[in-house]
XYZ file of C-alpha atoms in Angstrom:
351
model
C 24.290 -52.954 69.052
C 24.304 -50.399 66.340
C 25.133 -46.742 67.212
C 23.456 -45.821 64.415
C 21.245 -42.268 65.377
C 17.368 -42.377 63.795
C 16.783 -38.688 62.576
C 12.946 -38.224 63.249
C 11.415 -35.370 60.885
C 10.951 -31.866 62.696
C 7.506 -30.830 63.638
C 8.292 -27.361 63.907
C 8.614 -27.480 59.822
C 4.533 -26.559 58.428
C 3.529 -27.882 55.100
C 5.225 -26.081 52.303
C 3.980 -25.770 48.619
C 6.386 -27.349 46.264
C 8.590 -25.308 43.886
C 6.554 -25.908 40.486
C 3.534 -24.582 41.997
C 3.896 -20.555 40.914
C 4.201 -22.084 37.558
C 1.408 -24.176 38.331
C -0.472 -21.380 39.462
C 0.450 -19.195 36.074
C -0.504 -21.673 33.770
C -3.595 -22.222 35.483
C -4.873 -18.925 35.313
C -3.680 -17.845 32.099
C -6.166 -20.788 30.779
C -9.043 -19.151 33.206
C -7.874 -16.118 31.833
C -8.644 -16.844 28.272
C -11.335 -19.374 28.819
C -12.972 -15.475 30.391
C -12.311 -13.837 27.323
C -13.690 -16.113 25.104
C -16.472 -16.524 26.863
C -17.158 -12.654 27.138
C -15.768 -11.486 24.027
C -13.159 -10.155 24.936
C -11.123 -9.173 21.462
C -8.143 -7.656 23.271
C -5.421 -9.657 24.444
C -4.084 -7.032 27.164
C -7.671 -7.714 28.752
C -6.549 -11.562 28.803
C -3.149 -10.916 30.242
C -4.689 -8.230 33.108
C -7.188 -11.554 33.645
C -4.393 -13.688 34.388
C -2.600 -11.546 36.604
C -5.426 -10.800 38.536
C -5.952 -14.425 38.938
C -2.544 -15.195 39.606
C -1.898 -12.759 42.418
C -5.251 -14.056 44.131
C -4.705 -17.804 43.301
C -1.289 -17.502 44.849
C -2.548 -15.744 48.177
C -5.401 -17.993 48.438
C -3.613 -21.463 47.372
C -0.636 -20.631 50.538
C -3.032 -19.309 52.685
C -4.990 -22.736 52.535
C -1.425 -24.508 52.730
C 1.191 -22.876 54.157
C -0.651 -20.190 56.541
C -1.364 -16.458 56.125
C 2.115 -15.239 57.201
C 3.542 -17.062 54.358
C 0.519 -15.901 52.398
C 1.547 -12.782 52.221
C 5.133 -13.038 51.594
C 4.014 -14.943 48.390
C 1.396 -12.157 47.416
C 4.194 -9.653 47.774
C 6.424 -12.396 45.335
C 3.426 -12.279 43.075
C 3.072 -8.753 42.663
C 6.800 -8.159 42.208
C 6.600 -10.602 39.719
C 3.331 -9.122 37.872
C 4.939 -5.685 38.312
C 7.898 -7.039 36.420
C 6.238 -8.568 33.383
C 3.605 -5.449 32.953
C 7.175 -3.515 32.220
C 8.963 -6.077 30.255
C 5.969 -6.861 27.875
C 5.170 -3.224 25.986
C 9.131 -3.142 25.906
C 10.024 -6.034 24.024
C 6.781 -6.166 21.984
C 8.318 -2.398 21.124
C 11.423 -3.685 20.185
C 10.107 -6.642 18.210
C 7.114 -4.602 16.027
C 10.410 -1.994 15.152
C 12.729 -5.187 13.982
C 10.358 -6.486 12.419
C 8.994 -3.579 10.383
C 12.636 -2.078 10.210
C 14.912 -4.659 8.647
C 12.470 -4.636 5.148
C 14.680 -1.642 3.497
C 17.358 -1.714 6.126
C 20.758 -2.592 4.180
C 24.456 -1.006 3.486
C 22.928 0.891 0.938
C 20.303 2.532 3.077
C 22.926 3.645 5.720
C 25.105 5.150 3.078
C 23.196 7.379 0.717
C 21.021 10.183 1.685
C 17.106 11.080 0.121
C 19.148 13.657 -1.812
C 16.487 14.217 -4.737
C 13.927 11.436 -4.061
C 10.785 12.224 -3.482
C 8.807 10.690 -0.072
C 6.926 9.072 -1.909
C 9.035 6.773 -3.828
C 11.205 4.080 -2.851
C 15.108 4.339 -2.712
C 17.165 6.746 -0.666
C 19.188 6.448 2.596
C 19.860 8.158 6.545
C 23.490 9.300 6.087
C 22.662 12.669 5.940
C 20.532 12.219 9.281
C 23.367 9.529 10.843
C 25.761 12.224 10.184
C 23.547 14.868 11.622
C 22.657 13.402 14.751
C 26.531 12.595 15.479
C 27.615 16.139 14.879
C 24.307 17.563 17.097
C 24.776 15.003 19.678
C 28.475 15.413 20.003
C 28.756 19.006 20.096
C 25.618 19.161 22.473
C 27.755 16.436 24.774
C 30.912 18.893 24.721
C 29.183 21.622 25.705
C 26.601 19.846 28.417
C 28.661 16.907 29.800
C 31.486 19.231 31.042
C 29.467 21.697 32.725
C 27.288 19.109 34.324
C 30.290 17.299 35.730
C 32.051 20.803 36.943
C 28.154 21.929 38.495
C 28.087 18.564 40.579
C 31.381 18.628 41.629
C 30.835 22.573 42.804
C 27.453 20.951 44.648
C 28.978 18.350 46.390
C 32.387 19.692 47.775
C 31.694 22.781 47.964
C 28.751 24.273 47.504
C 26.995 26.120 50.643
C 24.853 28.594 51.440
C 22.162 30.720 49.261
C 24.477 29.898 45.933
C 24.297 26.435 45.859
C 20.146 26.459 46.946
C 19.662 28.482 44.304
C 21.348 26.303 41.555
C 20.019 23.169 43.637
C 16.948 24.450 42.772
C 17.378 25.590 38.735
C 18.697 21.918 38.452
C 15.477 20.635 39.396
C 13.663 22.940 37.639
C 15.515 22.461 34.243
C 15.576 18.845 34.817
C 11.712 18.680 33.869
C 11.612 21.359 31.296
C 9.904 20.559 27.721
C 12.110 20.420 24.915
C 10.091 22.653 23.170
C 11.100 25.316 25.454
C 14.719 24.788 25.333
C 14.080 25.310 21.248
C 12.119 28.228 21.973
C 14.945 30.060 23.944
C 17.714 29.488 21.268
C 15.026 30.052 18.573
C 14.463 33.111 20.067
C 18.273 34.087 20.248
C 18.183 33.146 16.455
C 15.934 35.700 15.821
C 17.316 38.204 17.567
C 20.601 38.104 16.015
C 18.853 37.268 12.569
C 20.485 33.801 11.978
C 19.139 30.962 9.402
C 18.567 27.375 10.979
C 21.943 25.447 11.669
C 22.634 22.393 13.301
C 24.992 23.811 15.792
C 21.584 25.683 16.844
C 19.920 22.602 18.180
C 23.188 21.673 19.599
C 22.930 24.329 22.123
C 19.328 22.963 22.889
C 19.762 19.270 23.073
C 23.329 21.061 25.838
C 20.781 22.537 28.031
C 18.519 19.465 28.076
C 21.449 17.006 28.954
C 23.122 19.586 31.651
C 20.636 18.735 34.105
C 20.738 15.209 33.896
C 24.201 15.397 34.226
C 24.503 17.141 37.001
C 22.252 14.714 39.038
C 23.533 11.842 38.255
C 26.991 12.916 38.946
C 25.908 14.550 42.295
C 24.748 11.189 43.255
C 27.817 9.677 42.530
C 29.916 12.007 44.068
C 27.877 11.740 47.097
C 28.458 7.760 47.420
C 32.177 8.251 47.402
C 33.544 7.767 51.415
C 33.980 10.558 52.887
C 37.411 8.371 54.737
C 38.841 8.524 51.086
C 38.554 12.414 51.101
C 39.744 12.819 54.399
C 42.885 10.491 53.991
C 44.103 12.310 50.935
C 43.698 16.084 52.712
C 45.381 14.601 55.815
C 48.458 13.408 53.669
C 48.700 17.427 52.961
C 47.087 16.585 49.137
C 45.239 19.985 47.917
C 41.649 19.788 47.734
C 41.524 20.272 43.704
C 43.698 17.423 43.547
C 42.203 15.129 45.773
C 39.015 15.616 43.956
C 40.999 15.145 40.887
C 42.632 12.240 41.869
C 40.582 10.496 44.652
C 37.250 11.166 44.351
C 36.325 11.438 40.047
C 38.546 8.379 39.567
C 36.093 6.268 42.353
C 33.297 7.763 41.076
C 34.016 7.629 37.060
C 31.846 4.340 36.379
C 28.654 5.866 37.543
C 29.322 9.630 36.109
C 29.820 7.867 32.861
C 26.708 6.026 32.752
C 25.108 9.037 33.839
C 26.414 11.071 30.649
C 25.896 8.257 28.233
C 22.239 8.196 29.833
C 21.584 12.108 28.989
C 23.081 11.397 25.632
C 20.178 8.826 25.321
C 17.971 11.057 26.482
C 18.334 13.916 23.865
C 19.282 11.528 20.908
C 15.914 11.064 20.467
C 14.533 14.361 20.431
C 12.725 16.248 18.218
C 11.086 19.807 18.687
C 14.122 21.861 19.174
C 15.693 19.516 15.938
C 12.596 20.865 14.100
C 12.722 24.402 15.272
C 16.502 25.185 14.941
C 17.720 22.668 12.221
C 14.919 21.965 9.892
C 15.870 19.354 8.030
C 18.050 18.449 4.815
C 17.794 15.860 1.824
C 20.915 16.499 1.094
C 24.472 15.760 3.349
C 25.604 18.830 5.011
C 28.786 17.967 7.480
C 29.042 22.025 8.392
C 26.951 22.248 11.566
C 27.880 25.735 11.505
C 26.256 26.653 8.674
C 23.157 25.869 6.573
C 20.183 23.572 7.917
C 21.247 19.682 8.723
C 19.326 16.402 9.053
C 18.461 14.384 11.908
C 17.343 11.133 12.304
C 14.378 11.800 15.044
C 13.190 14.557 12.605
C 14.139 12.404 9.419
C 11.368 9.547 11.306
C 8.799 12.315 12.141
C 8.913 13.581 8.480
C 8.666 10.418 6.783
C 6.089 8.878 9.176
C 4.558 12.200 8.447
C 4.401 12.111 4.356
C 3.756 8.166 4.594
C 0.190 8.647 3.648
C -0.051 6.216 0.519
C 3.185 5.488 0.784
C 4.313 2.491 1.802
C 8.185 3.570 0.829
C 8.270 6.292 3.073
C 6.780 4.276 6.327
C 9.560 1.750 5.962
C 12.126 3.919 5.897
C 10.674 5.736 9.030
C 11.054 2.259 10.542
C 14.003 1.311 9.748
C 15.417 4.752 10.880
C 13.785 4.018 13.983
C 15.675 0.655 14.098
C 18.810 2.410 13.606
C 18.164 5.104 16.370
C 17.660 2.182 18.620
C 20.491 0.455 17.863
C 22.268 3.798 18.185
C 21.601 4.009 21.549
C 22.090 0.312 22.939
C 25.567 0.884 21.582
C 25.725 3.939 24.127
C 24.920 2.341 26.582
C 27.166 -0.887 25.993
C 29.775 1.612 25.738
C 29.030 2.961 28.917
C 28.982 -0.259 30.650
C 32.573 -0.763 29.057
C 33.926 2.069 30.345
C 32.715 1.946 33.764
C 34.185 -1.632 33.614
C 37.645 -0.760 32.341
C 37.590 2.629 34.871
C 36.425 1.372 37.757
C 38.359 0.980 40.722
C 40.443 -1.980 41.370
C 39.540 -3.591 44.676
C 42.073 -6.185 46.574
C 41.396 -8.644 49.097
């Protein structure tokens, strides 16, 4: 007699849609979607794709509805939307980053990184960003000395040990601050410029681009700070450690990953700014490595004014591309270098 055991399917398992059907599902109403358009007229193709999402959030509730029951309905319409959500941010992104590639790499070469405009005119072809490269390094990095410190030093004084009416006060000029316009950060030091009669300089919008990073800072670091344990704080002052140096060596060391991707963040965030640039440094053809004296380039203001004298040109609206391009790549570098040194500083964890 066998002892073999016959394993009779459960019946407490409902019918289930297979995996290929969300696919299913997409394809299917993207060809609704434009068989709609072309039947309306419909010229734009964002008015196709809104067609098929529409189509595939209520295709997907109604298909599992019919199949696998409304509770499982709506876990699939909340899948749907996630999923919609997703693509309606990834799409104007990458079809950015594709129109600046491809409209960037026609005059972008060694050559074009290396000279400046110098005396070439916008309208004809030739000339370079290393004026504006150099610029932007010298206003970035100076603004990064002076904001990134402070930032770190404000959070820290928020977070262990800030109280009372003090720390309200600068919780609340943080927030403030943090959605300023840069316009009026250029303003203020524009205004300070006049008042002590000083000629644009690049150090100028250094101190602006500083007081629109400080904020930034000091959020993200408070943040950080905040998810360190408190067990790790209380360990080291129990051990008889100082505070300073338990903060010093505890707490910034746990923390360092996520206060450097918060700084290299707020450096992306005023690298592409360009009011206060165009206020307080006003722009140079020529290189200028003093940003202590005498007006500088930039490349956010180097794009504005060639996008800006492009007009018949088609020299000048390349090169405002390409710059572009470069200011993009400028900032993915940041940020891999950010995710590098959170890597390399992060804490070690054993098992």
């Amino acid at each position: 007699m066998s002892n073999a055991v016959i394993k009779r399917p459960s019946t407490l398992q409902g019918a289930r849609l297979p995996k290929w059907s969300p696919y299913a599902i997409a394809a299917g109403s993207a060809a609704v979607a434009i068989g709609v358009g072309l039947a309306a007229g419909l010229d734009s193709r964002i008015q196709w794709g809104l067609i098929a999402a529409i189509l595939f959030v209520g295709g997907s509730y109604v298909i599992a509805a019919r199949v696998e029951g409304t509770r499982q309905a709506k876990d699939r319409l909340a899948t749907s939307l996630v999923w919609v959500a997703f693509l309606l941010a990834v799409i104007p992104l990458v079809s950015l980053v594709w129109v600046t590639v491809a409209r960037g790499v026609k005059v972008l070469d060694v050559y074009f990184l290396t000279h400046s405009m110098g005396v070439v005119a916008d309208t004809e072809p030739g000339g370079g960003i290393y004026a504006a490269i150099l610029g932007s390094l010298e206003q970035v990095g100076l603004a990064t000395l002076i904001g990134a410190p402070i930032g770190v030093l404000t959070a820290i004084y928020l977070v262990e040990y800030g109280r009372g009416n003090l720390s309200r006060a600068i919780t609340f000029f943080v927030d403030v601050m943090t959605g300023i316009p840069s316009i009026v950060a250029g303003l203020f030091i524009l205004s300070l410029m006049l008042m002590l009669d000083l000629e644009p300089f690049g150090f100028a919008g250094s101190l602006a681009l500083a007081i629109l990073m400080m904020p930034v800072v000091v959020r993200s670091t408070e943040e950080m700070l905040k998810l360190v344990p408190n067990e790790l704080r209380e360990a080291s002052l129990a051990l008889g450690i100082p505070k300073w140096r338990t903060i010093l060596k505890v707490v910034l060391p746990t923390s360092i990953g996520g206060i450097t991707t918060g700084i290299m963040l707020a450096i992306a965030r005023i690298a592409g700014e360009t009011a206060p640039v165009l206020l307080l440094v006003w722009g140079n053809p020529f290189i200028n490595s003093n940003p202590f004296e005498g007006a500088q380039a930039s490349l956010p203001l180097y794009i504005y004014q060639q996008y800006a004298n492009s007009a018949g040109s088609g020299a000048a609206y390349d090169r405002a591309w390409a710059a572009s391009l470069t200011l993009i790549a400028f900032v993915m570098i940041l940020n891999l270098g950010a995710r590098g040194i959170a890597r390399w500083k992060a804490p070690k964890t054993g098992r």
